[in-house]
mmCIF file with all atom_site columns, C-alpha atoms in Angstrom:
data_model
loop_
_atom_site.group_PDB
_atom_site.id
_atom_site.type_symbol
_atom_site.label_atom_id
_atom_site.label_alt_id
_atom_site.label_comp_id
_atom_site.label_asym_id
_atom_site.label_entity_id
_atom_site.label_seq_id
_atom_site.pdbx_PDB_ins_code
_atom_site.Cartn_x
_atom_site.Cartn_y
_atom_site.Cartn_z
_atom_site.occupancy
_atom_site.B_iso_or_equiv
_atom_site.pdbx_formal_charge
_atom_site.auth_seq_id
_atom_site.auth_comp_id
_atom_site.auth_asym_id
_atom_site.auth_atom_id
_atom_site.pdbx_PDB_model_num
ATOM 1   C CA . MET A 1 1   ? 47.477 -167.548 99.954 1.00 57.00 ? 4   MET A CA 1
ATOM 2   C CA . ARG A 1 2   ? 45.473 -169.908 97.793 1.00 69.00 ? 5   ARG A CA 1
ATOM 3   C CA . LYS A 1 3   ? 43.168 -172.597 99.021 1.00 77.00 ? 6   LYS A CA 1
ATOM 4   C CA . TYR A 1 4   ? 44.885 -175.990 98.822 1.00 78.00 ? 7   TYR A CA 1
ATOM 5   C CA . LEU A 1 5   ? 42.765 -178.915 97.642 1.00 81.00 ? 8   LEU A CA 1
ATOM 6   C CA . LYS A 1 6   ? 43.584 -182.384 98.908 1.00 86.00 ? 9   LYS A CA 1
ATOM 7   C CA . ILE A 1 7   ? 42.515 -183.914 95.569 1.00 85.00 ? 10  ILE A CA 1
ATOM 8   C CA . VAL A 1 8   ? 45.335 -181.982 93.860 1.00 85.00 ? 11  VAL A CA 1
ATOM 9   C CA . ASP A 1 9   ? 47.870 -183.402 96.305 1.00 85.00 ? 12  ASP A CA 1
ATOM 10  C CA . ILE A 1 10  ? 46.547 -186.958 95.969 1.00 88.00 ? 13  ILE A CA 1
ATOM 11  C CA . HIS A 1 11  ? 46.960 -186.970 92.188 1.00 90.00 ? 14  HIS A CA 1
ATOM 12  C CA . ARG A 1 12  ? 50.326 -185.238 92.005 1.00 91.00 ? 15  ARG A CA 1
ATOM 13  C CA . ALA A 1 13  ? 52.624 -186.596 89.315 1.00 90.00 ? 16  ALA A CA 1
ATOM 14  C CA . THR A 1 14  ? 55.349 -188.943 90.541 1.00 90.00 ? 17  THR A CA 1
ATOM 15  C CA . LYS A 1 15  ? 59.007 -187.939 90.564 1.00 89.00 ? 18  LYS A CA 1
ATOM 16  C CA . TRP A 1 16  ? 59.564 -190.388 87.674 1.00 92.00 ? 19  TRP A CA 1
ATOM 17  C CA . GLN A 1 17  ? 56.824 -188.721 85.619 1.00 92.00 ? 20  GLN A CA 1
ATOM 18  C CA . ARG A 1 18  ? 58.363 -185.334 86.380 1.00 90.00 ? 21  ARG A CA 1
ATOM 19  C CA . PHE A 1 19  ? 61.800 -186.640 85.386 1.00 90.00 ? 22  PHE A CA 1
ATOM 20  C CA . ALA A 1 20  ? 60.328 -188.051 82.153 1.00 94.00 ? 23  ALA A CA 1
ATOM 21  C CA . ASN A 1 21  ? 58.719 -184.651 81.438 1.00 93.00 ? 24  ASN A CA 1
ATOM 22  C CA . LEU A 1 22  ? 62.064 -182.911 81.889 1.00 90.00 ? 25  LEU A CA 1
ATOM 23  C CA . PHE A 1 23  ? 63.946 -185.502 79.824 1.00 94.00 ? 26  PHE A CA 1
ATOM 24  C CA . ILE A 1 24  ? 61.435 -185.423 76.942 1.00 96.00 ? 27  ILE A CA 1
ATOM 25  C CA . ASP A 1 25  ? 61.244 -181.617 76.906 1.00 95.00 ? 28  ASP A CA 1
ATOM 26  C CA . LYS A 1 26  ? 65.049 -181.296 76.889 1.00 93.00 ? 29  LYS A CA 1
ATOM 27  C CA . LEU A 1 27  ? 65.127 -183.858 74.056 1.00 96.00 ? 30  LEU A CA 1
ATOM 28  C CA . VAL A 1 28  ? 62.564 -181.772 72.138 1.00 95.00 ? 31  VAL A CA 1
ATOM 29  C CA . MET A 1 29  ? 64.725 -178.666 72.624 1.00 92.00 ? 32  MET A CA 1
ATOM 30  C CA . ASN A 1 30  ? 67.867 -180.443 71.381 1.00 92.00 ? 33  ASN A CA 1
ATOM 31  C CA . LEU A 1 31  ? 65.946 -181.802 68.396 1.00 95.00 ? 34  LEU A CA 1
ATOM 32  C CA . PHE A 1 32  ? 64.670 -178.278 67.678 1.00 92.00 ? 35  PHE A CA 1
ATOM 33  C CA . PHE A 1 33  ? 68.209 -176.824 67.651 1.00 88.00 ? 36  PHE A CA 1
ATOM 34  C CA . PHE A 1 34  ? 69.471 -179.719 65.507 1.00 91.00 ? 37  PHE A CA 1
ATOM 35  C CA . LEU A 1 35  ? 66.670 -179.396 62.934 1.00 94.00 ? 38  LEU A CA 1
ATOM 36  C CA . LEU A 1 36  ? 66.975 -175.613 62.886 1.00 90.00 ? 39  LEU A CA 1
ATOM 37  C CA . GLY A 1 37  ? 70.689 -175.894 62.126 1.00 86.00 ? 40  GLY A CA 1
ATOM 38  C CA . ILE A 1 38  ? 70.079 -178.405 59.336 1.00 90.00 ? 41  ILE A CA 1
ATOM 39  C CA . ALA A 1 39  ? 67.289 -176.252 57.852 1.00 91.00 ? 42  ALA A CA 1
ATOM 40  C CA . LEU A 1 40  ? 69.410 -173.097 57.874 1.00 89.00 ? 43  LEU A CA 1
ATOM 41  C CA . VAL A 1 41  ? 72.402 -174.796 56.248 1.00 87.00 ? 44  VAL A CA 1
ATOM 42  C CA . PHE A 1 42  ? 70.051 -176.395 53.697 1.00 89.00 ? 45  PHE A CA 1
ATOM 43  C CA . ILE A 1 43  ? 68.565 -172.985 52.858 1.00 89.00 ? 46  ILE A CA 1
ATOM 44  C CA . ASP A 1 44  ? 72.076 -171.560 52.418 1.00 88.00 ? 47  ASP A CA 1
ATOM 45  C CA . ASN A 1 45  ? 73.079 -174.391 50.092 1.00 88.00 ? 48  ASN A CA 1
ATOM 46  C CA . VAL A 1 46  ? 69.876 -174.330 48.025 1.00 89.00 ? 49  VAL A CA 1
ATOM 47  C CA . PHE A 1 47  ? 69.871 -170.580 47.479 1.00 87.00 ? 50  PHE A CA 1
ATOM 48  C CA . GLY A 1 48  ? 73.666 -170.197 47.441 1.00 86.00 ? 51  GLY A CA 1
ATOM 49  C CA . MET A 1 49  ? 73.560 -167.188 49.754 1.00 82.00 ? 52  MET A CA 1
ATOM 50  C CA . TYR A 1 50  ? 75.609 -168.543 52.688 1.00 82.00 ? 53  TYR A CA 1
ATOM 51  C CA . TYR A 1 51  ? 74.154 -166.146 55.224 1.00 84.00 ? 54  TYR A CA 1
ATOM 52  C CA . PHE A 1 52  ? 73.184 -168.615 57.976 1.00 86.00 ? 55  PHE A CA 1
ATOM 53  C CA . THR A 1 53  ? 76.219 -170.926 57.847 1.00 83.00 ? 56  THR A CA 1
ATOM 54  C CA . PRO A 1 54  ? 78.723 -168.349 59.201 1.00 86.00 ? 57  PRO A CA 1
ATOM 55  C CA . MET A 1 55  ? 76.191 -167.404 61.880 1.00 85.00 ? 58  MET A CA 1
ATOM 56  C CA . ILE A 1 56  ? 75.906 -171.072 62.934 1.00 82.00 ? 59  ILE A CA 1
ATOM 57  C CA . TYR A 1 57  ? 79.704 -171.356 63.126 1.00 84.00 ? 60  TYR A CA 1
ATOM 58  C CA . LYS A 1 58  ? 79.815 -168.247 65.329 1.00 85.00 ? 61  LYS A CA 1
ATOM 59  C CA . LEU A 1 59  ? 77.133 -169.695 67.607 1.00 82.00 ? 62  LEU A CA 1
ATOM 60  C CA . SER A 1 60  ? 79.037 -172.968 67.894 1.00 82.00 ? 63  SER A CA 1
ATOM 61  C CA . GLY A 1 61  ? 82.033 -171.044 69.219 1.00 86.00 ? 64  GLY A CA 1
ATOM 62  C CA . ILE A 1 62  ? 80.302 -169.103 71.987 1.00 89.00 ? 65  ILE A CA 1
ATOM 63  C CA . GLY A 1 63  ? 81.481 -169.663 75.532 1.00 89.00 ? 66  GLY A CA 1
ATOM 64  C CA . ARG A 1 64  ? 79.947 -172.026 78.059 1.00 89.00 ? 67  ARG A CA 1
ATOM 65  C CA . LEU A 1 65  ? 78.215 -169.259 80.028 1.00 91.00 ? 68  LEU A CA 1
ATOM 66  C CA . ALA A 1 66  ? 76.679 -167.689 76.909 1.00 90.00 ? 69  ALA A CA 1
ATOM 67  C CA . ASP A 1 67  ? 75.508 -171.152 75.808 1.00 88.00 ? 70  ASP A CA 1
ATOM 68  C CA . ILE A 1 68  ? 73.852 -171.764 79.191 1.00 87.00 ? 71  ILE A CA 1
ATOM 69  C CA . ILE A 1 69  ? 72.121 -168.358 79.068 1.00 90.00 ? 72  ILE A CA 1
ATOM 70  C CA . LEU A 1 70  ? 70.934 -168.805 75.474 1.00 88.00 ? 73  LEU A CA 1
ATOM 71  C CA . THR A 1 71  ? 69.567 -172.318 75.979 1.00 88.00 ? 74  THR A CA 1
ATOM 72  C CA . SER A 1 72  ? 67.948 -171.319 79.290 1.00 89.00 ? 75  SER A CA 1
ATOM 73  C CA . VAL A 1 73  ? 66.120 -168.438 77.630 1.00 92.00 ? 76  VAL A CA 1
ATOM 74  C CA . VAL A 1 74  ? 64.965 -170.659 74.760 1.00 91.00 ? 77  VAL A CA 1
ATOM 75  C CA . TYR A 1 75  ? 63.855 -173.379 77.216 1.00 91.00 ? 78  TYR A CA 1
ATOM 76  C CA . PHE A 1 76  ? 61.978 -170.758 79.265 1.00 93.00 ? 79  PHE A CA 1
ATOM 77  C CA . LEU A 1 77  ? 60.169 -169.551 76.145 1.00 95.00 ? 80  LEU A CA 1
ATOM 78  C CA . TYR A 1 78  ? 59.361 -173.136 75.122 1.00 95.00 ? 81  TYR A CA 1
ATOM 79  C CA . THR A 1 79  ? 57.897 -174.185 78.484 1.00 94.00 ? 82  THR A CA 1
ATOM 80  C CA . PHE A 1 80  ? 56.150 -170.865 79.119 1.00 96.00 ? 83  PHE A CA 1
ATOM 81  C CA . LEU A 1 81  ? 54.479 -170.653 75.711 1.00 96.00 ? 84  LEU A CA 1
ATOM 82  C CA . MET A 1 82  ? 53.655 -174.376 75.512 1.00 96.00 ? 85  MET A CA 1
ATOM 83  C CA . GLU A 1 83  ? 52.094 -174.449 78.981 1.00 95.00 ? 86  GLU A CA 1
ATOM 84  C CA . TYR A 1 84  ? 50.145 -171.250 78.352 1.00 96.00 ? 87  TYR A CA 1
ATOM 85  C CA . PHE A 1 85  ? 48.759 -172.123 74.910 1.00 97.00 ? 88  PHE A CA 1
ATOM 86  C CA . THR A 1 86  ? 48.056 -175.793 75.700 1.00 96.00 ? 89  THR A CA 1
ATOM 87  C CA . LYS A 1 87  ? 46.568 -175.108 79.142 1.00 94.00 ? 90  LYS A CA 1
ATOM 88  C CA . GLY A 1 88  ? 49.320 -176.653 81.263 1.00 94.00 ? 91  GLY A CA 1
ATOM 89  C CA . LYS A 1 89  ? 51.037 -179.137 78.980 1.00 96.00 ? 92  LYS A CA 1
ATOM 90  C CA . THR A 1 90  ? 54.332 -179.488 77.169 1.00 96.00 ? 93  THR A CA 1
ATOM 91  C CA . VAL A 1 91  ? 55.322 -182.309 74.825 1.00 96.00 ? 94  VAL A CA 1
ATOM 92  C CA . GLY A 1 92  ? 56.641 -184.261 77.812 1.00 96.00 ? 95  GLY A CA 1
ATOM 93  C CA . LYS A 1 93  ? 53.446 -183.730 79.766 1.00 96.00 ? 96  LYS A CA 1
ATOM 94  C CA . TYR A 1 94  ? 51.331 -184.866 76.796 1.00 96.00 ? 97  TYR A CA 1
ATOM 95  C CA . ILE A 1 95  ? 53.315 -188.101 76.614 1.00 96.00 ? 98  ILE A CA 1
ATOM 96  C CA . THR A 1 96  ? 53.188 -188.808 80.360 1.00 96.00 ? 99  THR A CA 1
ATOM 97  C CA . GLY A 1 97  ? 49.532 -187.765 80.779 1.00 96.00 ? 100 GLY A CA 1
ATOM 98  C CA . THR A 1 98  ? 50.228 -184.931 83.201 1.00 96.00 ? 101 THR A CA 1
ATOM 99  C CA . LYS A 1 99  ? 49.456 -181.205 83.303 1.00 96.00 ? 102 LYS A CA 1
ATOM 100 C CA . VAL A 1 100 ? 49.923 -178.098 85.436 1.00 95.00 ? 103 VAL A CA 1
ATOM 101 C CA . ILE A 1 101 ? 47.116 -176.763 87.634 1.00 94.00 ? 104 ILE A CA 1
ATOM 102 C CA . MET A 1 102 ? 46.927 -174.407 90.591 1.00 93.00 ? 105 MET A CA 1
ATOM 103 C CA . THR A 1 103 ? 46.857 -175.823 94.130 1.00 91.00 ? 106 THR A CA 1
ATOM 104 C CA . ASP A 1 104 ? 43.201 -174.798 94.366 1.00 90.00 ? 107 ASP A CA 1
ATOM 105 C CA . GLY A 1 105 ? 42.322 -176.841 91.258 1.00 89.00 ? 108 GLY A CA 1
ATOM 106 C CA . THR A 1 106 ? 41.892 -173.910 88.877 1.00 91.00 ? 109 THR A CA 1
ATOM 107 C CA . SER A 1 107 ? 43.788 -173.312 85.647 1.00 93.00 ? 110 SER A CA 1
ATOM 108 C CA . PRO A 1 108 ? 46.844 -171.065 85.948 1.00 95.00 ? 111 PRO A CA 1
ATOM 109 C CA . THR A 1 109 ? 46.777 -167.573 84.461 1.00 94.00 ? 112 THR A CA 1
ATOM 110 C CA . LEU A 1 110 ? 49.414 -166.057 82.186 1.00 96.00 ? 113 LEU A CA 1
ATOM 111 C CA . GLN A 1 111 ? 51.066 -164.525 85.263 1.00 95.00 ? 114 GLN A CA 1
ATOM 112 C CA . ASP A 1 112 ? 51.092 -167.908 87.060 1.00 94.00 ? 115 ASP A CA 1
ATOM 113 C CA . TYR A 1 113 ? 52.748 -169.589 84.080 1.00 95.00 ? 116 TYR A CA 1
ATOM 114 C CA . PHE A 1 114 ? 55.278 -166.755 83.881 1.00 95.00 ? 117 PHE A CA 1
ATOM 115 C CA . ILE A 1 115 ? 56.203 -167.018 87.581 1.00 93.00 ? 118 ILE A CA 1
ATOM 116 C CA . ARG A 1 116 ? 56.392 -170.816 87.325 1.00 92.00 ? 119 ARG A CA 1
ATOM 117 C CA . ASN A 1 117 ? 58.717 -170.761 84.337 1.00 91.00 ? 120 ASN A CA 1
ATOM 118 C CA . ILE A 1 118 ? 60.900 -167.804 85.293 1.00 92.00 ? 121 ILE A CA 1
ATOM 119 C CA . SER A 1 119 ? 61.543 -169.629 88.590 1.00 89.00 ? 122 SER A CA 1
ATOM 120 C CA . ARG A 1 120 ? 63.124 -172.454 86.592 1.00 86.00 ? 123 ARG A CA 1
ATOM 121 C CA . LEU A 1 121 ? 66.012 -170.123 85.790 1.00 86.00 ? 124 LEU A CA 1
ATOM 122 C CA . VAL A 1 122 ? 67.135 -170.240 89.431 1.00 85.00 ? 125 VAL A CA 1
ATOM 123 C CA . PRO A 1 123 ? 70.312 -172.335 89.555 1.00 81.00 ? 126 PRO A CA 1
ATOM 124 C CA . PHE A 1 124 ? 69.812 -175.823 91.012 1.00 79.00 ? 127 PHE A CA 1
ATOM 125 C CA . ASP A 1 125 ? 66.017 -175.684 90.586 1.00 77.00 ? 128 ASP A CA 1
ATOM 126 C CA . VAL A 1 126 ? 66.220 -179.218 89.176 1.00 74.00 ? 129 VAL A CA 1
ATOM 127 C CA . LEU A 1 127 ? 67.710 -180.421 92.468 1.00 74.00 ? 130 LEU A CA 1
ATOM 128 C CA . SER A 1 128 ? 64.772 -178.947 94.390 1.00 77.00 ? 131 SER A CA 1
ATOM 129 C CA . PHE A 1 129 ? 62.806 -182.095 93.507 1.00 71.00 ? 132 PHE A CA 1
ATOM 130 C CA . LEU A 1 130 ? 64.756 -184.013 96.120 1.00 71.00 ? 133 LEU A CA 1
ATOM 131 C CA . GLY A 1 131 ? 62.200 -182.444 98.448 1.00 71.00 ? 134 GLY A CA 1
ATOM 132 C CA . GLU A 1 132 ? 58.452 -182.704 98.020 1.00 75.00 ? 135 GLU A CA 1
ATOM 133 C CA . ASN A 1 133 ? 57.897 -180.086 95.292 1.00 79.00 ? 136 ASN A CA 1
ATOM 134 C CA . GLY A 1 134 ? 60.146 -178.168 92.979 1.00 79.00 ? 137 GLY A CA 1
ATOM 135 C CA . TRP A 1 135 ? 60.805 -174.528 93.770 1.00 83.00 ? 138 TRP A CA 1
ATOM 136 C CA . HIS A 1 136 ? 59.020 -173.412 90.610 1.00 87.00 ? 139 HIS A CA 1
ATOM 137 C CA . ASP A 1 137 ? 55.905 -175.272 91.842 1.00 87.00 ? 140 ASP A CA 1
ATOM 138 C CA . SER A 1 138 ? 56.087 -173.915 95.382 1.00 84.00 ? 141 SER A CA 1
ATOM 139 C CA . TRP A 1 139 ? 56.736 -170.316 94.357 1.00 87.00 ? 142 TRP A CA 1
ATOM 140 C CA . SER A 1 140 ? 53.897 -170.268 91.820 1.00 89.00 ? 143 SER A CA 1
ATOM 141 C CA . ASP A 1 141 ? 51.365 -172.351 93.831 1.00 90.00 ? 144 ASP A CA 1
ATOM 142 C CA . THR A 1 142 ? 51.131 -174.852 90.976 1.00 92.00 ? 145 THR A CA 1
ATOM 143 C CA . ARG A 1 143 ? 51.279 -178.638 90.855 1.00 92.00 ? 146 ARG A CA 1
ATOM 144 C CA . VAL A 1 144 ? 51.792 -181.156 88.085 1.00 92.00 ? 147 VAL A CA 1
ATOM 145 C CA . ILE A 1 145 ? 49.048 -183.743 88.331 1.00 93.00 ? 148 ILE A CA 1
ATOM 146 C CA . HIS A 1 146 ? 48.187 -187.018 86.617 1.00 94.00 ? 149 HIS A CA 1
ATOM 147 C CA . THR A 1 147 ? 45.358 -185.743 84.426 1.00 92.00 ? 150 THR A CA 1
ATOM 148 C CA . LYS A 1 148 ? 43.258 -188.882 83.943 1.00 92.00 ? 151 LYS A CA 1
ATOM 149 C CA . ASN A 1 149 ? 43.131 -189.858 87.632 1.00 89.00 ? 152 ASN A CA 1
ATOM 150 C CA . TYR A 1 150 ? 42.446 -186.277 88.728 1.00 87.00 ? 153 TYR A CA 1
ATOM 151 C CA . GLU A 1 151 ? 39.616 -185.722 86.238 1.00 88.00 ? 154 GLU A CA 1
ATOM 152 C CA . THR A 1 152 ? 38.051 -189.106 87.076 1.00 88.00 ? 155 THR A CA 1
ATOM 153 C CA . GLU A 1 153 ? 37.945 -188.336 90.804 1.00 87.00 ? 156 GLU A CA 1
ATOM 154 C CA . ARG A 1 154 ? 36.658 -184.795 90.203 1.00 84.00 ? 157 ARG A CA 1
ATOM 155 C CA . GLN A 1 155 ? 33.842 -186.145 88.041 1.00 85.00 ? 158 GLN A CA 1
ATOM 156 C CA . ALA A 1 156 ? 32.954 -188.830 90.616 1.00 83.00 ? 159 ALA A CA 1
ATOM 157 C CA . LYS A 1 157 ? 32.837 -186.224 93.412 1.00 81.00 ? 160 LYS A CA 1
ATOM 158 C CA . SER A 1 158 ? 30.686 -183.969 91.257 1.00 80.00 ? 161 SER A CA 1
ATOM 159 C CA . GLU A 1 159 ? 28.257 -186.808 90.564 1.00 77.00 ? 162 GLU A CA 1
ATOM 160 C CA . ILE A 1 160 ? 28.067 -187.689 94.271 1.00 79.00 ? 163 ILE A CA 1
ATOM 161 C CA . GLU A 1 161 ? 27.338 -184.058 95.167 1.00 75.00 ? 164 GLU A CA 1
ATOM 162 C CA . SER A 1 162 ? 24.556 -183.890 92.583 1.00 74.00 ? 165 SER A CA 1
ATOM 163 C CA . ILE A 1 163 ? 22.704 -186.899 94.067 1.00 75.00 ? 166 ILE A CA 1
ATOM 164 C CA . GLY A 1 164 ? 19.402 -185.784 95.536 1.00 67.00 ? 167 GLY A CA 1
ATOM 165 C CA . LYS A 1 165 ? 19.219 -182.489 93.669 1.00 71.00 ? 168 LYS A CA 1
ATOM 166 C CA . LYS A 1 166 ? 16.070 -181.917 91.701 1.00 67.00 ? 169 LYS A CA 1
ATOM 167 C CA . GLU A 1 167 ? 16.380 -182.040 87.984 1.00 64.00 ? 170 GLU A CA 1
ATOM 168 C CA . ILE A 1 168 ? 14.140 -179.688 86.123 1.00 67.00 ? 171 ILE A CA 1
ATOM 169 C CA . ALA A 1 169 ? 12.940 -181.126 82.842 1.00 58.00 ? 172 ALA A CA 1
#
């Protein structure tokens, strides 16, 4: 079990920030699918090959369950890769000024990001926010924090701890 820092809990993102993150990231995913479809049809029309257009029509006719599985996998890849390569942020988190850290204040590892994001595939994970933390946060020992406030308090505590220490010139 990881050490749990109080400073992480104090600067946890609000439920509204978390909702905004989810909303923005889902909007980004929908925009991605929309622009991908337009680009593929455009490529077909420009080059006259009509390879992608029939594929898009087939995808538009898949069943509800297959659609849910496909979009869930793509959303998992988006959040997992974005959080890993941007050190805890997605587009939504950039906009709201939040990021993912471990409960002990360290940066998550690749495995931590994987556990966090694979846990999102559990049905009704979104409803788990009616409690204190989402399941994907609890199961991976991560928290979404307000970055600016957290970093400011960490820096202030660091400066207070360094008072009285000798500086060697």
